[in-house]
Short mmCIF file of C-alpha atoms in Angstrom, two decimals:
data_model
loop_
_atom_site.label_atom_id
_atom_site.label_comp_id
_atom_site.label_asym_id
_atom_site.label_seq_id
_atom_site.Cartn_x
_atom_site.Cartn_y
_atom_site.Cartn_z
CA MET B 1 -73.32 32.22 32.35
CA ASN B 2 -71.89 28.52 32.20
CA GLU B 3 -68.63 28.76 33.72
CA MET B 4 -67.91 24.51 33.13
CA HIS B 5 -69.54 24.19 29.39
CA ALA B 6 -66.50 22.00 28.37
CA PRO B 7 -66.43 21.69 24.38
CA VAL B 8 -62.71 20.63 22.94
CA VAL B 9 -61.49 17.28 21.73
CA LEU B 10 -58.53 16.75 21.69
CA ASP B 11 -55.76 13.54 20.37
CA VAL B 12 -52.68 13.21 21.96
CA ALA B 13 -49.36 12.11 20.26
CA GLY B 14 -48.51 8.60 21.97
CA LEU B 15 -49.11 5.73 23.76
CA SER B 16 -49.09 7.68 26.98
CA LEU B 17 -49.46 12.32 28.06
CA ASP B 18 -46.72 14.04 27.40
CA ALA B 19 -46.46 17.36 28.96
CA ASN B 20 -48.42 19.33 26.32
CA ASP B 21 -51.12 16.32 26.53
CA ARG B 22 -50.97 17.60 30.78
CA ARG B 23 -51.53 20.02 30.62
CA ARG B 24 -53.60 20.53 27.58
CA LEU B 25 -56.09 17.87 29.92
CA ALA B 26 -56.43 20.23 32.70
CA HIS B 27 -57.95 23.03 30.32
CA PRO B 28 -61.45 23.86 31.17
CA LEU B 29 -62.46 24.02 27.80
CA VAL B 30 -61.91 19.98 26.80
CA GLY B 31 -64.28 18.30 27.16
CA GLY B 32 -63.26 15.58 26.09
CA LEU B 33 -60.21 13.25 23.80
CA ILE B 34 -60.52 10.79 20.82
CA LEU B 35 -58.61 7.84 20.57
CA PHE B 36 -56.10 6.80 16.99
CA GLY B 37 -54.74 3.52 15.72
CA ARG B 38 -51.07 5.36 17.48
CA ASN B 39 -52.08 5.53 20.57
CA PHE B 40 -53.09 1.58 20.87
CA GLU B 41 -50.13 -1.05 21.61
CA SER B 42 -51.94 -3.49 23.75
CA ARG B 43 -54.52 -3.57 25.53
CA ALA B 44 -52.27 -2.69 28.85
CA GLN B 45 -50.07 0.56 27.04
CA LEU B 46 -54.25 1.44 26.87
CA THR B 47 -55.60 1.05 29.60
CA SER B 48 -52.59 2.62 31.33
CA LEU B 49 -53.18 5.73 28.81
CA CYS B 50 -56.99 5.94 29.53
CA ALA B 51 -56.61 6.00 34.09
CA GLU B 52 -53.48 8.47 32.83
CA ILE B 53 -56.42 10.70 31.31
CA LYS B 54 -59.32 10.62 33.79
CA ALA B 55 -56.39 10.96 37.12
CA ILE B 56 -55.61 14.91 35.14
CA ARG B 57 -59.48 14.53 34.04
CA PRO B 58 -62.09 12.34 35.26
CA ASP B 59 -65.15 14.15 33.43
CA VAL B 60 -63.71 14.30 29.93
CA LEU B 61 -65.25 12.15 27.85
CA ILE B 62 -62.40 8.84 25.50
CA ALA B 63 -63.51 8.97 22.43
CA VAL B 64 -62.48 6.52 19.09
CA ASP B 65 -64.32 5.78 15.91
CA HIS B 66 -64.78 2.17 16.70
CA GLU B 67 -66.91 1.03 14.31
CA GLY B 68 -65.73 -2.30 12.54
CA GLY B 69 -64.66 -3.11 9.08
CA ARG B 70 -62.58 -0.73 7.78
CA VAL B 71 -63.15 1.64 10.71
CA GLN B 72 -61.65 0.18 13.50
CA ARG B 73 -59.04 1.22 15.44
CA PHE B 74 -57.97 -1.04 18.10
CA LYS B 75 -57.51 -4.89 16.44
CA THR B 76 -54.83 -7.02 18.23
CA ASP B 77 -53.65 -7.77 21.27
CA GLY B 78 -57.21 -9.55 22.09
CA PHE B 79 -59.87 -6.84 20.46
CA THR B 80 -62.41 -8.62 18.33
CA GLN B 81 -62.58 -8.34 14.99
CA LEU B 82 -65.92 -6.60 13.76
CA ALA B 83 -67.15 -6.44 10.43
CA ALA B 84 -68.63 -3.96 8.46
CA MET B 85 -71.61 -2.89 8.45
CA ARG B 86 -73.05 -4.29 5.06
CA THR B 87 -71.92 -7.77 6.67
CA LEU B 88 -74.57 -6.84 9.01
CA GLY B 89 -77.22 -5.52 5.93
CA GLU B 90 -76.08 -8.38 3.77
CA LEU B 91 -77.36 -10.77 6.40
CA TRP B 92 -80.90 -8.94 6.98
CA MET B 93 -81.52 -9.38 3.35
CA THR B 94 -81.27 -13.47 4.10
CA ASP B 95 -82.83 -13.50 7.79
CA ALA B 96 -84.04 -9.93 9.02
CA LEU B 97 -83.98 -11.10 12.30
CA ARG B 98 -80.69 -13.28 13.26
CA ALA B 99 -79.31 -9.75 11.46
CA THR B 100 -81.15 -8.11 14.41
CA ASP B 101 -79.02 -10.21 16.82
CA ALA B 102 -75.65 -10.05 14.99
CA ALA B 103 -76.31 -6.02 15.14
CA THR B 104 -76.84 -5.97 18.94
CA ALA B 105 -73.56 -9.20 19.90
CA THR B 106 -72.17 -6.11 17.61
CA GLY B 107 -72.73 -3.67 19.34
CA PHE B 108 -72.19 -5.01 22.66
CA VAL B 109 -69.05 -6.85 21.81
CA LEU B 110 -67.70 -2.95 20.76
CA ALA B 111 -68.43 -1.68 23.72
CA ALA B 112 -67.41 -4.30 26.09
CA GLU B 113 -63.83 -3.88 25.25
CA LEU B 114 -63.58 -1.12 25.03
CA ARG B 115 -65.35 -0.36 28.28
CA ALA B 116 -62.95 -2.73 30.18
CA CYS B 117 -59.70 -0.96 29.03
CA GLY B 118 -60.80 2.61 30.16
CA VAL B 119 -62.81 4.09 25.99
CA ASP B 120 -65.61 5.81 27.34
CA PHE B 121 -67.53 6.07 24.09
CA SER B 122 -67.32 4.75 20.64
CA PHE B 123 -68.38 7.49 17.32
CA THR B 124 -70.42 4.55 15.92
CA PRO B 125 -73.71 3.82 14.49
CA VAL B 126 -73.18 4.61 10.46
CA LEU B 127 -76.34 6.46 9.47
CA ASP B 128 -75.94 7.20 6.02
CA LEU B 129 -77.28 4.72 3.25
CA ASP B 130 -75.49 3.03 1.28
CA TYR B 131 -76.37 4.91 -2.50
CA GLY B 132 -73.35 2.27 -4.31
CA GLU B 133 -71.64 5.81 -5.11
CA SER B 134 -69.70 6.86 -2.09
CA SER B 135 -65.50 5.86 -1.88
CA VAL B 136 -65.63 7.54 2.24
CA ILE B 137 -68.82 5.81 3.62
CA GLY B 138 -68.74 2.26 1.26
CA GLU B 139 -69.34 -1.03 3.17
CA ARG B 140 -69.42 1.12 6.97
CA SER B 141 -72.75 1.81 5.76
CA PHE B 142 -75.62 -1.06 5.98
CA HIS B 143 -77.81 -0.66 4.06
CA ARG B 144 -79.30 1.36 1.34
CA ASP B 145 -82.92 1.31 2.76
CA PRO B 146 -83.63 3.36 5.89
CA ARG B 147 -85.92 1.39 7.55
CA VAL B 148 -83.45 -1.39 7.80
CA VAL B 149 -81.04 1.10 8.28
CA SER B 150 -83.06 2.41 11.31
CA LEU B 151 -83.86 -0.75 13.09
CA LEU B 152 -79.94 -2.51 12.71
CA ALA B 153 -78.79 0.80 14.59
CA LYS B 154 -80.99 0.71 16.65
CA SER B 155 -79.66 -3.59 17.14
CA LEU B 156 -76.56 -1.98 18.02
CA MET B 157 -77.99 0.80 20.07
CA GLN B 158 -78.71 -1.24 22.09
CA GLY B 159 -76.07 -3.84 22.59
CA LEU B 160 -73.17 -0.79 22.91
CA LEU B 161 -76.13 -0.06 26.04
CA LEU B 162 -76.33 -3.28 26.84
CA ALA B 163 -71.93 -2.27 28.12
CA GLY B 164 -73.30 0.73 29.34
CA MET B 165 -71.75 2.70 26.58
CA SER B 166 -74.07 5.82 24.37
CA SER B 167 -74.30 6.39 20.42
CA CYS B 168 -73.57 8.66 18.20
CA GLY B 169 -75.04 9.05 14.36
CA LYS B 170 -73.69 9.78 11.85
CA HIS B 171 -73.20 11.70 9.38
CA PHE B 172 -76.18 13.83 9.39
CA PRO B 173 -78.87 13.86 7.65
CA GLY B 174 -76.98 11.84 5.53
CA HIS B 175 -72.89 11.76 3.36
CA GLY B 176 -73.89 8.32 1.42
CA PHE B 177 -75.21 9.99 -2.17
CA VAL B 178 -72.36 12.20 -2.61
CA LYS B 179 -68.48 10.99 -4.01
CA ALA B 180 -66.21 13.27 -3.18
CA ASP B 181 -64.51 12.48 0.67
CA SER B 182 -64.67 14.62 2.97
CA HIS B 183 -61.33 14.25 4.86
CA VAL B 184 -59.80 16.18 1.54
CA ALA B 185 -63.23 18.16 -0.11
CA ILE B 186 -66.16 19.36 0.46
CA PRO B 187 -68.62 17.14 -0.92
CA VAL B 188 -72.21 18.53 -2.31
CA ASP B 189 -75.25 17.30 -2.02
CA LYS B 190 -77.47 18.89 -5.16
CA ARG B 191 -80.74 17.09 -3.59
CA SER B 192 -84.50 18.81 -2.01
CA LEU B 193 -85.11 19.49 1.20
CA LYS B 194 -87.54 16.92 0.34
CA ALA B 195 -85.45 14.59 -0.74
CA ILE B 196 -83.28 14.52 2.16
CA LEU B 197 -86.25 14.26 4.62
CA ALA B 198 -87.85 10.94 2.55
CA GLU B 199 -84.68 9.48 2.43
CA ASP B 200 -81.14 9.93 4.28
CA ALA B 201 -81.73 11.83 7.29
CA LYS B 202 -85.77 9.79 7.74
CA PRO B 203 -82.94 6.84 10.12
CA TYR B 204 -82.41 10.21 12.26
CA GLU B 205 -86.35 10.88 12.97
CA TRP B 206 -86.64 7.31 13.76
CA LEU B 207 -84.16 7.23 16.32
CA GLY B 208 -84.18 10.27 17.13
CA LEU B 209 -85.22 9.35 21.41
CA SER B 210 -82.70 5.95 21.25
CA LEU B 211 -79.30 8.05 19.95
CA SER B 212 -77.85 9.81 21.80
CA ALA B 213 -75.24 11.45 20.19
CA VAL B 214 -74.93 12.53 16.48
CA MET B 215 -72.50 14.16 14.23
CA PRO B 216 -73.10 16.35 10.98
CA ALA B 217 -72.26 15.70 7.77
CA HIS B 218 -69.46 17.92 6.60
CA VAL B 219 -71.40 18.29 3.22
CA ILE B 220 -73.29 21.27 2.00
CA TYR B 221 -76.10 20.64 0.77
CA PRO B 222 -76.82 23.97 -1.12
CA LYS B 223 -80.60 23.94 -1.44
CA VAL B 224 -81.42 24.21 1.81
CA ASP B 225 -78.29 26.46 3.36
CA ALA B 226 -74.21 27.43 1.84
CA ARG B 227 -72.60 25.98 4.77
CA PRO B 228 -71.70 22.70 5.35
CA ALA B 229 -74.82 20.91 7.84
CA GLY B 230 -72.69 21.08 10.89
CA PHE B 231 -71.74 24.89 10.63
CA SER B 232 -75.61 25.39 9.84
CA PRO B 233 -77.90 27.03 12.62
CA ARG B 234 -80.34 25.15 9.28
CA TRP B 235 -79.47 22.12 9.46
CA LEU B 236 -78.42 21.70 13.27
CA GLN B 237 -81.71 23.35 14.68
CA GLU B 238 -83.80 23.93 12.48
CA ILE B 239 -83.95 21.01 11.30
CA LEU B 240 -82.65 18.24 13.67
CA ARG B 241 -83.73 19.98 16.75
CA GLU B 242 -86.55 21.79 16.32
CA ARG B 243 -88.60 19.61 13.12
CA LEU B 244 -86.82 15.66 14.20
CA GLY B 245 -87.10 16.69 18.12
CA PHE B 246 -83.76 15.32 18.66
CA GLY B 247 -82.38 16.28 22.18
CA GLY B 248 -79.17 14.19 22.83
CA ALA B 249 -75.23 15.62 22.34
CA ILE B 250 -74.11 17.24 18.81
CA PHE B 251 -70.83 17.07 18.00
CA SER B 252 -68.78 18.85 15.45
CA ASP B 253 -67.18 16.47 12.46
CA ASP B 254 -62.88 17.04 13.06
CA LEU B 255 -61.82 20.80 12.57
CA GLY B 256 -59.21 19.27 11.39
CA MET B 257 -60.45 18.14 7.79
CA ALA B 258 -59.96 20.32 5.04
CA GLY B 259 -63.88 20.20 4.09
CA ALA B 260 -64.43 22.01 7.88
CA ARG B 261 -62.37 25.16 7.36
CA VAL B 262 -64.33 26.75 4.23
CA ILE B 263 -67.13 28.07 5.01
CA GLU B 264 -69.04 30.12 1.70
CA GLY B 265 -66.48 29.27 0.06
CA ARG B 266 -63.48 31.45 2.39
CA PRO B 267 -60.75 29.58 4.68
CA VAL B 268 -61.28 30.20 7.94
CA GLY B 269 -58.56 29.16 11.63
CA PHE B 270 -59.55 26.85 14.10
CA THR B 271 -61.10 28.80 16.19
CA GLU B 272 -63.59 30.25 13.39
CA ALA B 273 -64.29 26.74 12.21
CA ALA B 274 -65.38 26.19 16.16
CA LEU B 275 -66.81 29.00 16.43
CA ALA B 276 -69.28 28.50 13.15
CA ALA B 277 -69.94 25.15 14.51
CA LEU B 278 -71.12 25.95 17.62
CA THR B 279 -72.74 29.08 16.81
CA ALA B 280 -74.84 27.16 14.41
CA GLY B 281 -75.93 24.81 16.81
CA CYS B 282 -73.33 21.51 18.09
CA ASP B 283 -72.49 21.38 22.13
CA LEU B 284 -69.24 19.51 20.78
CA VAL B 285 -66.03 20.80 17.94
CA LEU B 286 -63.14 17.56 17.66
CA LEU B 287 -59.77 18.64 16.39
CA CYS B 288 -58.65 15.85 15.66
CA ASN B 289 -54.34 15.23 14.60
CA GLN B 290 -53.30 17.63 15.47
CA SER B 291 -51.35 16.88 18.35
CA ASN B 292 -48.41 15.24 16.32
CA VAL B 293 -48.09 18.86 14.23
CA GLY B 294 -45.15 20.78 15.21
CA GLN B 295 -46.20 20.14 18.58
CA GLY B 296 -49.85 20.92 18.01
CA GLU B 297 -49.55 23.84 17.76
CA ALA B 298 -53.20 24.38 16.27
CA ILE B 299 -54.36 22.85 19.37
CA ASP B 300 -52.82 26.13 21.68
CA GLU B 301 -54.35 27.70 19.28
CA LEU B 302 -57.68 26.45 18.81
CA LEU B 303 -58.29 26.75 23.57
CA ASP B 304 -56.47 30.05 24.14
CA GLY B 305 -59.17 31.57 20.68
CA LEU B 306 -62.17 30.16 22.98
CA THR B 307 -60.78 31.35 25.65
CA ALA B 308 -60.84 34.94 24.22
CA ALA B 309 -63.96 34.60 22.27
CA GLN B 310 -65.68 33.49 25.98
CA ALA B 311 -64.36 36.66 27.59
CA GLN B 312 -65.16 38.83 24.83
CA GLY B 313 -68.44 38.33 24.46
CA HIS B 314 -68.27 36.59 21.60
CA TRP B 315 -69.09 33.32 22.50
CA THR B 316 -71.75 32.31 25.18
CA PRO B 317 -72.74 28.53 26.09
CA GLU B 318 -75.71 27.01 24.80
CA PRO B 319 -76.54 26.22 29.49
CA ASP B 320 -78.13 22.77 27.97
CA SER B 321 -74.04 22.20 25.75
CA GLU B 322 -72.13 20.25 29.19
CA SER B 323 -74.69 18.32 30.65
CA ARG B 324 -75.60 16.49 27.04
CA ARG B 325 -72.16 15.62 27.05
CA LEU B 326 -72.57 14.54 30.85
CA ASP B 327 -75.27 12.47 29.89
CA LEU B 328 -72.25 10.97 27.23
CA LEU B 329 -70.36 9.19 30.67
CA PRO B 330 -70.60 5.10 31.62
CA GLN B 331 -72.74 5.63 34.21
CA THR B 332 -72.13 2.06 35.51
CA VAL B 333 -68.62 0.10 36.38
CA PRO B 334 -66.84 -1.86 33.54
CA LEU B 335 -66.42 -5.70 33.94
CA THR B 336 -62.64 -6.26 34.13
CA TRP B 337 -60.88 -8.55 30.87
CA ASP B 338 -60.55 -10.89 32.73
CA GLU B 339 -63.63 -10.32 34.11
CA LEU B 340 -65.43 -9.93 30.04
CA MET B 341 -63.58 -13.15 28.76
CA ARG B 342 -65.74 -15.05 30.95
CA ASN B 343 -68.53 -13.53 31.55
CA PRO B 344 -71.79 -15.35 30.47
CA ARG B 345 -73.40 -12.89 28.29
CA TYR B 346 -69.59 -11.67 26.28
CA LEU B 347 -69.42 -15.33 25.35
CA ALA B 348 -72.45 -16.22 24.02
CA ALA B 349 -72.53 -11.94 21.97
CA VAL B 350 -68.74 -13.31 20.38
CA GLU B 351 -71.22 -16.77 19.11
CA ARG B 352 -73.69 -14.53 17.46
CA LEU B 353 -71.23 -11.70 15.65
CA ALA B 354 -72.42 -11.42 11.24
#
């Protein structure tokens, strides 16, 4: 049994760590931490928070949802406000090569600024197709055409890589077709597997070698499986891993979301949801926005529950999961903010943004 697997990605309540945060970060099952807008007051404070986290756990992956447009957690004190991905798709329609260049510039600026403050990873790019129906995806999508989505995402990922950052394609196999918001409900997509593979899942096939990680959708595709994609061995193992040949890390979407804790019509607790996701094929499970609920009891419940499940043999970590997690950590030393502000590639990238 691999004792070292650390699948839990949690959050912290404030601008610095409290005693509960420190205790949880030291837990052997914690492998990542996701930051939100409430964790940001200034660049200096963010840099200090990241250093504080790494002092406790140097190998922990510090992540954030930083896509551009309305999903960008840090927007002030020098952070560049990035355009929504749809802007790049619109640019593609008038000048495709200018759009790919702007996408690479976006990825580089996004990643270099985050890394200068100590953040390792952003959950980007969004690979969902823009059908014009989804309230939760909307302008976060590059385009309706999976070919355009794939080429712009690949260009953005090249920019991330130039700054030493991995990528995460989301939300597999596709969240763009459904109207409901999975933060509050469970959307249902009634299309056939053939239709989904021909359209929405195409970017995952075409980018399978390039993507570092994938996050599945909290969507049920009843013609394929009764479970949401993130709890489905059929989607994650048979289709994503075997058919599409994906070898990177798989994150669950946030287990704190309403859509995440209903499996086959039955509400489940955090531990059962996490175990279902891990057993289905996720390498890492996210539990967000729980540190600021009471004393963060939900996080302790999850850590205790997984510890007990492992001890009792109800859950055995996938041997490759930990190496997939570690592969997401940057392998290069980031530029400091002051160095970045003088860096020719960064200055050129800011000029080339969409």
